Coordinates of C-alpha atoms in Angstrom, one line a residue:
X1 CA 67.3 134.2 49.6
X2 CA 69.1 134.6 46.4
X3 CA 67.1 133.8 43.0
X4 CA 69.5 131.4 41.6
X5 CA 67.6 128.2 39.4
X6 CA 69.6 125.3 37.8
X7 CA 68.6 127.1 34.5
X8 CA 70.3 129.9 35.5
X9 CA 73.3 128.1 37.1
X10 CA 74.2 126.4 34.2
X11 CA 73.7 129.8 32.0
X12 CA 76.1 131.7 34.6
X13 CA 78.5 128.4 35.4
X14 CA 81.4 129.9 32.5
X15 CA 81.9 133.1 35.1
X16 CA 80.7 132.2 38.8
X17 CA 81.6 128.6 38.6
X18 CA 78.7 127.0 41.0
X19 CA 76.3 128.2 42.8
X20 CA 76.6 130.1 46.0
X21 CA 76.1 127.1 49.1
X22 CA 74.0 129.7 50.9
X23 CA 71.6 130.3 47.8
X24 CA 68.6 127.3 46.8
X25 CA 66.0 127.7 43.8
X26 CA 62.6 128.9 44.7
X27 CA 60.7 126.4 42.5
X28 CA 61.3 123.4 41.5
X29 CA 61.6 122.9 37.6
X30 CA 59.0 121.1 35.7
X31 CA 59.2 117.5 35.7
X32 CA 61.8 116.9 38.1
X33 CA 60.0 115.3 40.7
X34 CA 58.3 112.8 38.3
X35 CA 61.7 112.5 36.6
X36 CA 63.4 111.7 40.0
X37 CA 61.1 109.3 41.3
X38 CA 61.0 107.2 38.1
X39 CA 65.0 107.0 38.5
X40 CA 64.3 106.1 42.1
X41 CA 61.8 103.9 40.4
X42 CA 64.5 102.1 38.1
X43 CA 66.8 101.6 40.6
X44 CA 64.4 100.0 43.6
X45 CA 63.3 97.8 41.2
X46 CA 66.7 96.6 39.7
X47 CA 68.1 96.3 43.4
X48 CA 65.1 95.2 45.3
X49 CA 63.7 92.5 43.4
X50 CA 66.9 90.0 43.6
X51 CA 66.8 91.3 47.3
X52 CA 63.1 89.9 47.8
X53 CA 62.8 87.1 45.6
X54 CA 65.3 86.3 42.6
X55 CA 68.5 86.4 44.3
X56 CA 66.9 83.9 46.8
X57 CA 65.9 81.2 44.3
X58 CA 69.0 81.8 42.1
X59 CA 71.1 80.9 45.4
X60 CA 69.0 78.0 45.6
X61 CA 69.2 77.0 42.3
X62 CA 73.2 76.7 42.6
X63 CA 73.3 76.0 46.5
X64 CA 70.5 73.4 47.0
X65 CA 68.4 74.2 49.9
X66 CA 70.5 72.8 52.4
X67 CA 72.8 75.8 52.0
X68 CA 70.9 78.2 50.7
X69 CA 70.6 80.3 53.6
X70 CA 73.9 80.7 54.7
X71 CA 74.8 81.7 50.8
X72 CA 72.2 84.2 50.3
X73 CA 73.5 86.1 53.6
X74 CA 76.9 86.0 51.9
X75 CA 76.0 87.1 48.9
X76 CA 73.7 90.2 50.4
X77 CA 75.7 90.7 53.2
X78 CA 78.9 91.6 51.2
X79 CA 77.5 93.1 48.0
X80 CA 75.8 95.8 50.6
X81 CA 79.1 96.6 52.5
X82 CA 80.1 97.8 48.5
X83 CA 76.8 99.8 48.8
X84 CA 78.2 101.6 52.0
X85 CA 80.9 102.6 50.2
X86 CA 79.9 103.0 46.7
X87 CA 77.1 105.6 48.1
X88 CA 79.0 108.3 49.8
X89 CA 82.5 108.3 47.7
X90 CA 80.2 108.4 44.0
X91 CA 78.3 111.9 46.2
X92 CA 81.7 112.9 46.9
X93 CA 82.9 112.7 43.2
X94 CA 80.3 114.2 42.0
X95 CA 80.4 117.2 43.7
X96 CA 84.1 117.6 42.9
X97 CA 82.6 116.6 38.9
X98 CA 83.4 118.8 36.3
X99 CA 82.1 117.8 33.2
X100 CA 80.5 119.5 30.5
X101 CA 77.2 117.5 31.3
X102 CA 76.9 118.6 34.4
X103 CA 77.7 117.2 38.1
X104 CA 75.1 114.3 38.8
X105 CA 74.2 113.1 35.3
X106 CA 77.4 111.5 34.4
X107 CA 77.1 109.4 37.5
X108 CA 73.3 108.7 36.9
X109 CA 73.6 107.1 33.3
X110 CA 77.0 105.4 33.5
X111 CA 76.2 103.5 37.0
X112 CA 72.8 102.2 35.6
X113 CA 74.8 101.1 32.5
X114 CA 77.5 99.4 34.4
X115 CA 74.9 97.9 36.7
X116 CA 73.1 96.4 34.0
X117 CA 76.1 94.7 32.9
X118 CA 76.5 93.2 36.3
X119 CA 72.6 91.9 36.7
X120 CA 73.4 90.0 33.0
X121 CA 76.6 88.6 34.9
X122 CA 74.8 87.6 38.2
X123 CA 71.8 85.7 35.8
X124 CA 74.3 83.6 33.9
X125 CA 76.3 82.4 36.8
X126 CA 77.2 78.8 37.3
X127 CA 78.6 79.3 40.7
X128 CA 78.0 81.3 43.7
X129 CA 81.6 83.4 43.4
X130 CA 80.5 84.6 39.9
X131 CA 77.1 85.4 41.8
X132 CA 79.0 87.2 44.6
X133 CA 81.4 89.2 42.5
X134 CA 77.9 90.4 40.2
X135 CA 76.0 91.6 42.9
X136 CA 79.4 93.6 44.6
X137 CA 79.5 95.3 41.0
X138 CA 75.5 95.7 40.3
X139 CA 75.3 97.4 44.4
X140 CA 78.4 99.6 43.5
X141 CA 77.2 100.8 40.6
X142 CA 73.5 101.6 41.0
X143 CA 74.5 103.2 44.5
X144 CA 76.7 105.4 42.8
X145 CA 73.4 106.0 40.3
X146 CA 71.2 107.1 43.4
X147 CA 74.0 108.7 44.9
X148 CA 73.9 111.3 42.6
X149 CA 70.6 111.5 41.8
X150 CA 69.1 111.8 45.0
X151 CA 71.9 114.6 45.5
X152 CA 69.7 116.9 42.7
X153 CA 67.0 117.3 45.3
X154 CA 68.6 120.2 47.2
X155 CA 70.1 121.5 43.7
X156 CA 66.5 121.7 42.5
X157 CA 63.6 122.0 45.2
X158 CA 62.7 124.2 47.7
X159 CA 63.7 123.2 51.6
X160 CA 60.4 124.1 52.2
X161 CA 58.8 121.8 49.5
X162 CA 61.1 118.9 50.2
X163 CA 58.9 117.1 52.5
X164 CA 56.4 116.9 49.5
X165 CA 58.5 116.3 46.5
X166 CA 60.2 113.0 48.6
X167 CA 57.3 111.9 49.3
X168 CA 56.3 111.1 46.1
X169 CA 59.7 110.1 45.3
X170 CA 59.1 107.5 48.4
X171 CA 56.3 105.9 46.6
X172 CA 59.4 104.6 44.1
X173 CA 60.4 102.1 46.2
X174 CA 57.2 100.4 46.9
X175 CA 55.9 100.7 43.4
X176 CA 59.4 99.5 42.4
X177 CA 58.9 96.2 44.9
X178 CA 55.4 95.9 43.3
X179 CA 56.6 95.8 39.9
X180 CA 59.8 93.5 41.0
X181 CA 57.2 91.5 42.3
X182 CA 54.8 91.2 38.9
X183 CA 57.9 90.6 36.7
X184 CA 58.8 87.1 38.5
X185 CA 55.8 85.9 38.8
X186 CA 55.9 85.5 34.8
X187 CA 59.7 85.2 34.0
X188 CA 61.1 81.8 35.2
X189 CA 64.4 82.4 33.1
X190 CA 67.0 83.0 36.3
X191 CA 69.2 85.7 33.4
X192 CA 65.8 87.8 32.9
X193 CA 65.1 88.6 36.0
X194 CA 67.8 90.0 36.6
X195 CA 68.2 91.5 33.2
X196 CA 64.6 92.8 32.6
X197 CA 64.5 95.1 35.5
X198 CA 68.3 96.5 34.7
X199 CA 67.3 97.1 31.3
X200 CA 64.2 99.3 32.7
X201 CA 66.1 101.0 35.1
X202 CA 68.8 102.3 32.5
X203 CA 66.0 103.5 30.4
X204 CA 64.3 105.6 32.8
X205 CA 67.8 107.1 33.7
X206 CA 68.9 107.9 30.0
X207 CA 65.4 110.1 30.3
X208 CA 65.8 111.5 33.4
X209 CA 69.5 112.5 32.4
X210 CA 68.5 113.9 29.1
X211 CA 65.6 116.4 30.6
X212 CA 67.5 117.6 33.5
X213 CA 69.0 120.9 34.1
X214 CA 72.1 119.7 36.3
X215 CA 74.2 121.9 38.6
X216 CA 77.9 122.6 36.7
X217 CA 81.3 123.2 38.1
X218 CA 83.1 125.8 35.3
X219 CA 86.5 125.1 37.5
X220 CA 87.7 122.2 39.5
X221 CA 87.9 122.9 43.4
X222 CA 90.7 124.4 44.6
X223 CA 91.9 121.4 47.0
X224 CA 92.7 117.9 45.4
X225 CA 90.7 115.5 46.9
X226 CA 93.1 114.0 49.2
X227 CA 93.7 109.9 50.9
X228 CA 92.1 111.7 54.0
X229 CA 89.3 112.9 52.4
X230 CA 88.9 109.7 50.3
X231 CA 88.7 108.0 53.9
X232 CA 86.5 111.3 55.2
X233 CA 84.0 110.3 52.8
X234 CA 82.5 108.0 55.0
X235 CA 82.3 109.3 58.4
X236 CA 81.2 112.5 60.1
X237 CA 82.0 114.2 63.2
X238 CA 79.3 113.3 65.4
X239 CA 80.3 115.7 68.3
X240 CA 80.4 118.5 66.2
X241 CA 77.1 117.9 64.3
X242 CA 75.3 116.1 66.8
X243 CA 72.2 115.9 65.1
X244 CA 73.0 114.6 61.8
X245 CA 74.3 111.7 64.3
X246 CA 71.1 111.4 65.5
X247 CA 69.4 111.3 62.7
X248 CA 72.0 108.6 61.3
X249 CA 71.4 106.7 64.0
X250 CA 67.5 106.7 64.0
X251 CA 67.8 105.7 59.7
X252 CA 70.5 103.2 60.8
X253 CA 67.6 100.9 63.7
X254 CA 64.6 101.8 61.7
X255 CA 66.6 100.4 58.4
X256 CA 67.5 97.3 60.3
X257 CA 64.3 96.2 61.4
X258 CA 63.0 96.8 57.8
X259 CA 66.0 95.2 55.8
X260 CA 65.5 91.9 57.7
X261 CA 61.7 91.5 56.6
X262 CA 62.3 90.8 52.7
X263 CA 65.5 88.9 52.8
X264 CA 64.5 86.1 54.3
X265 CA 60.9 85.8 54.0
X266 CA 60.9 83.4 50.8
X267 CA 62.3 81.1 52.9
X268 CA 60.0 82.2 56.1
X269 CA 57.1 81.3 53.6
X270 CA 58.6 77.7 52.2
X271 CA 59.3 76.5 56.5
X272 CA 56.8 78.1 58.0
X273 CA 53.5 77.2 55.7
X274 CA 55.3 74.6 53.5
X275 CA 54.9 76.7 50.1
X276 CA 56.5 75.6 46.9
X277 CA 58.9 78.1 44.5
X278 CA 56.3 79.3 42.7
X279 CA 53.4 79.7 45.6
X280 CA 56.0 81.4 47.3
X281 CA 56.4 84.2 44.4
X282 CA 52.7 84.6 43.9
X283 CA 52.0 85.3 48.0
X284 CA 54.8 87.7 47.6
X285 CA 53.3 89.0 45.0
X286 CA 50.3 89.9 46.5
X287 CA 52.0 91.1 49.9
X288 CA 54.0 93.7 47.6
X289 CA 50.6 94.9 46.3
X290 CA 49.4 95.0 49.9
X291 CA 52.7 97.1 51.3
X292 CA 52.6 98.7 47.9
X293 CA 48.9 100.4 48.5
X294 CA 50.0 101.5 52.1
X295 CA 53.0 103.1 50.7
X296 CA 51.7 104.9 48.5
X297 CA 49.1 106.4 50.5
X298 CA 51.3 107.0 53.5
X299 CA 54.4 108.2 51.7
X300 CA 52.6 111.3 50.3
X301 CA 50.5 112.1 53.0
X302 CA 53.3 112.0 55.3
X303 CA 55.2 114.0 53.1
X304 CA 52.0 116.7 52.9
X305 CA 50.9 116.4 56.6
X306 CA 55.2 117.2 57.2
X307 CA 55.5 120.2 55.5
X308 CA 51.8 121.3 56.5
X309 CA 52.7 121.4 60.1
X310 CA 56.3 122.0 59.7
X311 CA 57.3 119.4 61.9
X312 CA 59.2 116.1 60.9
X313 CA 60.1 114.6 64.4
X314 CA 56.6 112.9 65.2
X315 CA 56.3 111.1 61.9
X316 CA 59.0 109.7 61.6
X317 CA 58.6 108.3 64.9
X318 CA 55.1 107.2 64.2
X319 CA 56.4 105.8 61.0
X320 CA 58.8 104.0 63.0
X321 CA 56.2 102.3 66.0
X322 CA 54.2 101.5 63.0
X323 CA 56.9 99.0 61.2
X324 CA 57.3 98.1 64.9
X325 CA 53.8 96.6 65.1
X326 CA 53.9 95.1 61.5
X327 CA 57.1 93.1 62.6
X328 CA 55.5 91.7 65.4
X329 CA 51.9 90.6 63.4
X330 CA 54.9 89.2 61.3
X331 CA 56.6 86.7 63.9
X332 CA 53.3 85.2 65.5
X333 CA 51.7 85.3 61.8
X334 CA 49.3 81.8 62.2
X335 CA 48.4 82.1 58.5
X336 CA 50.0 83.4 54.9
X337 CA 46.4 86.1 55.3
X338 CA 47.9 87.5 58.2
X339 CA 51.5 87.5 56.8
X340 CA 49.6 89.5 53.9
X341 CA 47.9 92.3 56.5
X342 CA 51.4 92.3 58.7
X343 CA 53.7 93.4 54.9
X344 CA 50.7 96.0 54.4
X345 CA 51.0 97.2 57.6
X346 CA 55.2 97.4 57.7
X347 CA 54.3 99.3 54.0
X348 CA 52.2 101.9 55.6
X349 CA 54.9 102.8 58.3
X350 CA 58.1 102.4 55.5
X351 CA 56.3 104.9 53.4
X352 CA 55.6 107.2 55.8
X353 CA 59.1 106.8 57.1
X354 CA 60.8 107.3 53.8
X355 CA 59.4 109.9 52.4
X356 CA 59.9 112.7 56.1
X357 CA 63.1 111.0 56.9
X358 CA 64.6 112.2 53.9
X359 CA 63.5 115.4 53.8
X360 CA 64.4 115.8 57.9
X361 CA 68.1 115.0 56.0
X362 CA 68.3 117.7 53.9
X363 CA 67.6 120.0 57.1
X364 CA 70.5 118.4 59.6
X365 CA 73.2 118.4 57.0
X366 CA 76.7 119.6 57.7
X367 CA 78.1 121.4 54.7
X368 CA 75.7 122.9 51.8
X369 CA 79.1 122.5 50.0
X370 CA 79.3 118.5 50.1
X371 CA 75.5 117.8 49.9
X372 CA 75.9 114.8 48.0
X373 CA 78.9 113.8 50.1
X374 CA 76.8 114.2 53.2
X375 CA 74.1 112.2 52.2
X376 CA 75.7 109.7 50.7
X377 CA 77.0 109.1 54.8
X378 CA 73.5 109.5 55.8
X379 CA 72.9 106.5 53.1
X380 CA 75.3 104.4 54.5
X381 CA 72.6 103.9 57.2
X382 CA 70.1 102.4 54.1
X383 CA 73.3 100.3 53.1
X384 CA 75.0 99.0 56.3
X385 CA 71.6 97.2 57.6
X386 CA 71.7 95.6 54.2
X387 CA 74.8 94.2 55.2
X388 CA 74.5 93.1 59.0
X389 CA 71.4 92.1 58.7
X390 CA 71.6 89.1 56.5
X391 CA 74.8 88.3 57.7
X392 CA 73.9 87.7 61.4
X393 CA 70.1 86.5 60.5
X394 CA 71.4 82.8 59.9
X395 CA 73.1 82.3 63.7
X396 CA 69.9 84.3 65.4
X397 CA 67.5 82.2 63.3
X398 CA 69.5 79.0 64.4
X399 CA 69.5 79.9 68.1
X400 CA 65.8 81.1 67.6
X401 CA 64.8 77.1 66.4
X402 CA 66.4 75.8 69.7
X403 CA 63.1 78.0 71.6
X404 CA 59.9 77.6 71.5
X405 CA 59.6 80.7 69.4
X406 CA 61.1 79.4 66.4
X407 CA 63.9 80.6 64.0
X408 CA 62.3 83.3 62.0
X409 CA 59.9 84.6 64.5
X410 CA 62.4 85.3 66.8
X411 CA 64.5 87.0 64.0
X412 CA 61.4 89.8 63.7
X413 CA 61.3 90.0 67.0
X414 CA 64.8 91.2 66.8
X415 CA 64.1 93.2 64.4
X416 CA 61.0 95.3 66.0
X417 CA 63.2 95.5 69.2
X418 CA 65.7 97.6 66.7
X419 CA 63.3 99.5 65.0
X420 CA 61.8 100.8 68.2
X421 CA 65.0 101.9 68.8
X422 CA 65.2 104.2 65.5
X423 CA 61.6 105.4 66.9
X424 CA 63.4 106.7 70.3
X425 CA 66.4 107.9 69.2
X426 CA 64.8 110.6 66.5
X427 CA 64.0 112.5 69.6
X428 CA 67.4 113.2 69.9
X429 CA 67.2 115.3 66.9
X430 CA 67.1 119.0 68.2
X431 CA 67.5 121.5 65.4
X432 CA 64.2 120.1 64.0
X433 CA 60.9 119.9 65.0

């Protein structure tokens, strides 16, 4: 394996022009990982917090609750099809980016600027179009953030220390929900809360921007990126690299079954035990904290127990069956207690999940020479759940009040059934154990 850092990429990038595809740094820099996981940080917490609570009420706010529901799937459902394609074309440009800065940071800094531009938009909206066209932009441009930041992982770690580097990145996203979480429970002005964590999440950027030694291209590539390759950006051969398929698929049901637990469960809370706006946000609150603890116990120690054993396969699917028995403790949920111990248990399998799935990723993808490309396909399977989730929730959650089930119970039922799926299907996986 050739000795080639960032440091020295970017000392050699005037005469070899980018590092070799074949060749990967033997240690990973100083800071990075706590750098990276307090962008992933930033961005969970700017995208995931109008996602579980404030996007719900600000709906409801302009919508009444008569027609909340049906809103809040549009305005979800379409900002996350920009996501899908947001993710992979921003990985694409930025591995075809050749500016002075570097490959990823330009991408980092100016989507979490843009995106905080967006969130102001989305709190000061009067009508549910303005609110619509906000989140589109805010999920474009924070995708394109991740995007490339995520893409610095195989620039700057190990393969063989992957397993625990995401795995502490994973904890991002539940502390992120956690602090989401806090903020609303004390900010009942609709434009802060959707300014305050934008704000945070550009800040952490500008510092992870500033302290990292980013890959550089010295020359632009060869071939123009072309209208097929444009299109190319967001599909893969699954034939030909069968288990990146696989491992799409198994991201895509897993996803599914998770994305369907926050959107709706503001609303689950008010039917269901007849909580008010602001009883609502503090039981979140403390469900957060619940999923939050499980994450972040699970997501490193799945990450450690990973690469300890050097197998990814069987977490991932026990992270999987895990989330499966937190949905269902979440449909027959009798009391708001037991909702609490169901979003703890969901939190222990998500952070388990996370943190190998990722790092089983880096190991399946197709070309070293489009990493960011490639995984901004595999996100597509974060992104697209995002999308058909809330947007087919409202018709199962209206056939599901015509049964003795319910509405929302038989929408987590749904989603275990999918999630189960994701648990299967990782078996398909071959190339890695």
């Amino acid at each position: 394996m050739t000795d080639i850092t960032p440091a020295a990429n970017a000392a050699t990038a005037g005469t070899t022009g980018f590092r070799a595809p074949d060749s990967a740094p033997r240690r990973t820099p100083r800071g990075y990982t706590p750098g990276l996981a307090a962008v992933n940080f930033g961005v969970m917490l700017a995208l995931l917090t109008p996602v579980l609570v404030s996007m719900a009420f600000k709906v409801q706010h302009l919508s009444g609750a008569a027609g909340a529901a049906g809103d809040l799937g549009l305005v979800l459902g379409v900002g996350a099809l920009f996501a899908l394609f947001a993710n992979p074309l921003a990985g694409r440009l930025s591995d075809r980016t050749t500016a002075r800065w570097g490959m990823r940071r330009p991408w980092i800094l100016g989507g979490l600027l843009v995106g905080l531009g967006a969130f102001a938009l989305i709190g000061s909206a009067t009508s549910i179009w303005v609110v619509l066209i906000g989140w589109c932009l805010a999920q474009t441009a924070m995708n394109a953030a991740l995007a490339a930041a995520n893409a610095t992982l195989p620039d700057q770690v190990p393969a063989e220390s992957r397993g625990g580097v995401s795995g502490l990145v994973g904890i991002a996203t539940p502390v992120g929900i956690l602090a989401g979480s806090f903020l609303i429970n004390f900010i009942g002005d609709d434009l802060l809360r959707f300014v305050v964590p934008g704000l945070i999440a550009a800040v952490l950027g500008l510092l992870f921007v500033l302290t990292l030694r980013d890959r550089r291209l010295s020359e632009k590539p060869a071939q123009r990126l072309t209208v097929g390759q444009f299109f190319g950006s967001f599909v893969f051969n699954p034939v030909k690299h069968r288990d990146f398929g696989w491992t799409w698929l198994t991201k895509f049901f897993v996803m599914f079954g998770y994305a369907g637990v926050a959107t709706f469960l503001p609303y689950y809370l008010g039917q269901k035990f007849h909580l008010d706006e602001q009883s609502t946000i503090s039981t979140i609150l403390i469900s957060n904290l619940a999923a939050t603890v499980a994450m972040v116990v699970s997501s490193p120690l799945g990450g450690y127990l990973s690469d300890r054993f050097g197998r990814r396969r069987p977490f991932v699917a026990l992270a999987g069956l895990i989330m499966v028995v937190g949905l269902l403790v979440l449909a027959f949920a009798p009391s708001v207690a037991v909702v609490i111990a169901a979003q703890a248990v969901i939190g222990f399998g998500a952070g388990s999940f996370f943190a190998v799935d990722l790092a089983l990723a880096t190991q399946v993808l197709p070309n070293q020479d489009d990493v960011a490309k490639d995984l901004g396909v595999l996100n597509i399977a974060n992104a697209l759940p995002q999308s058909i989730a809330p947007a087919i929730a409202p018709a199962i959650i209206a056939l599901g009040a015509l049964t003795p089930l319910g509405g929302y119970t038989t929408w987590y039922l749904f989603g275990a059934v999918i999630a189960f799926l994701g648990a299967v299907f990782v078996y398909r996986i071959k190339g890695v154990k």
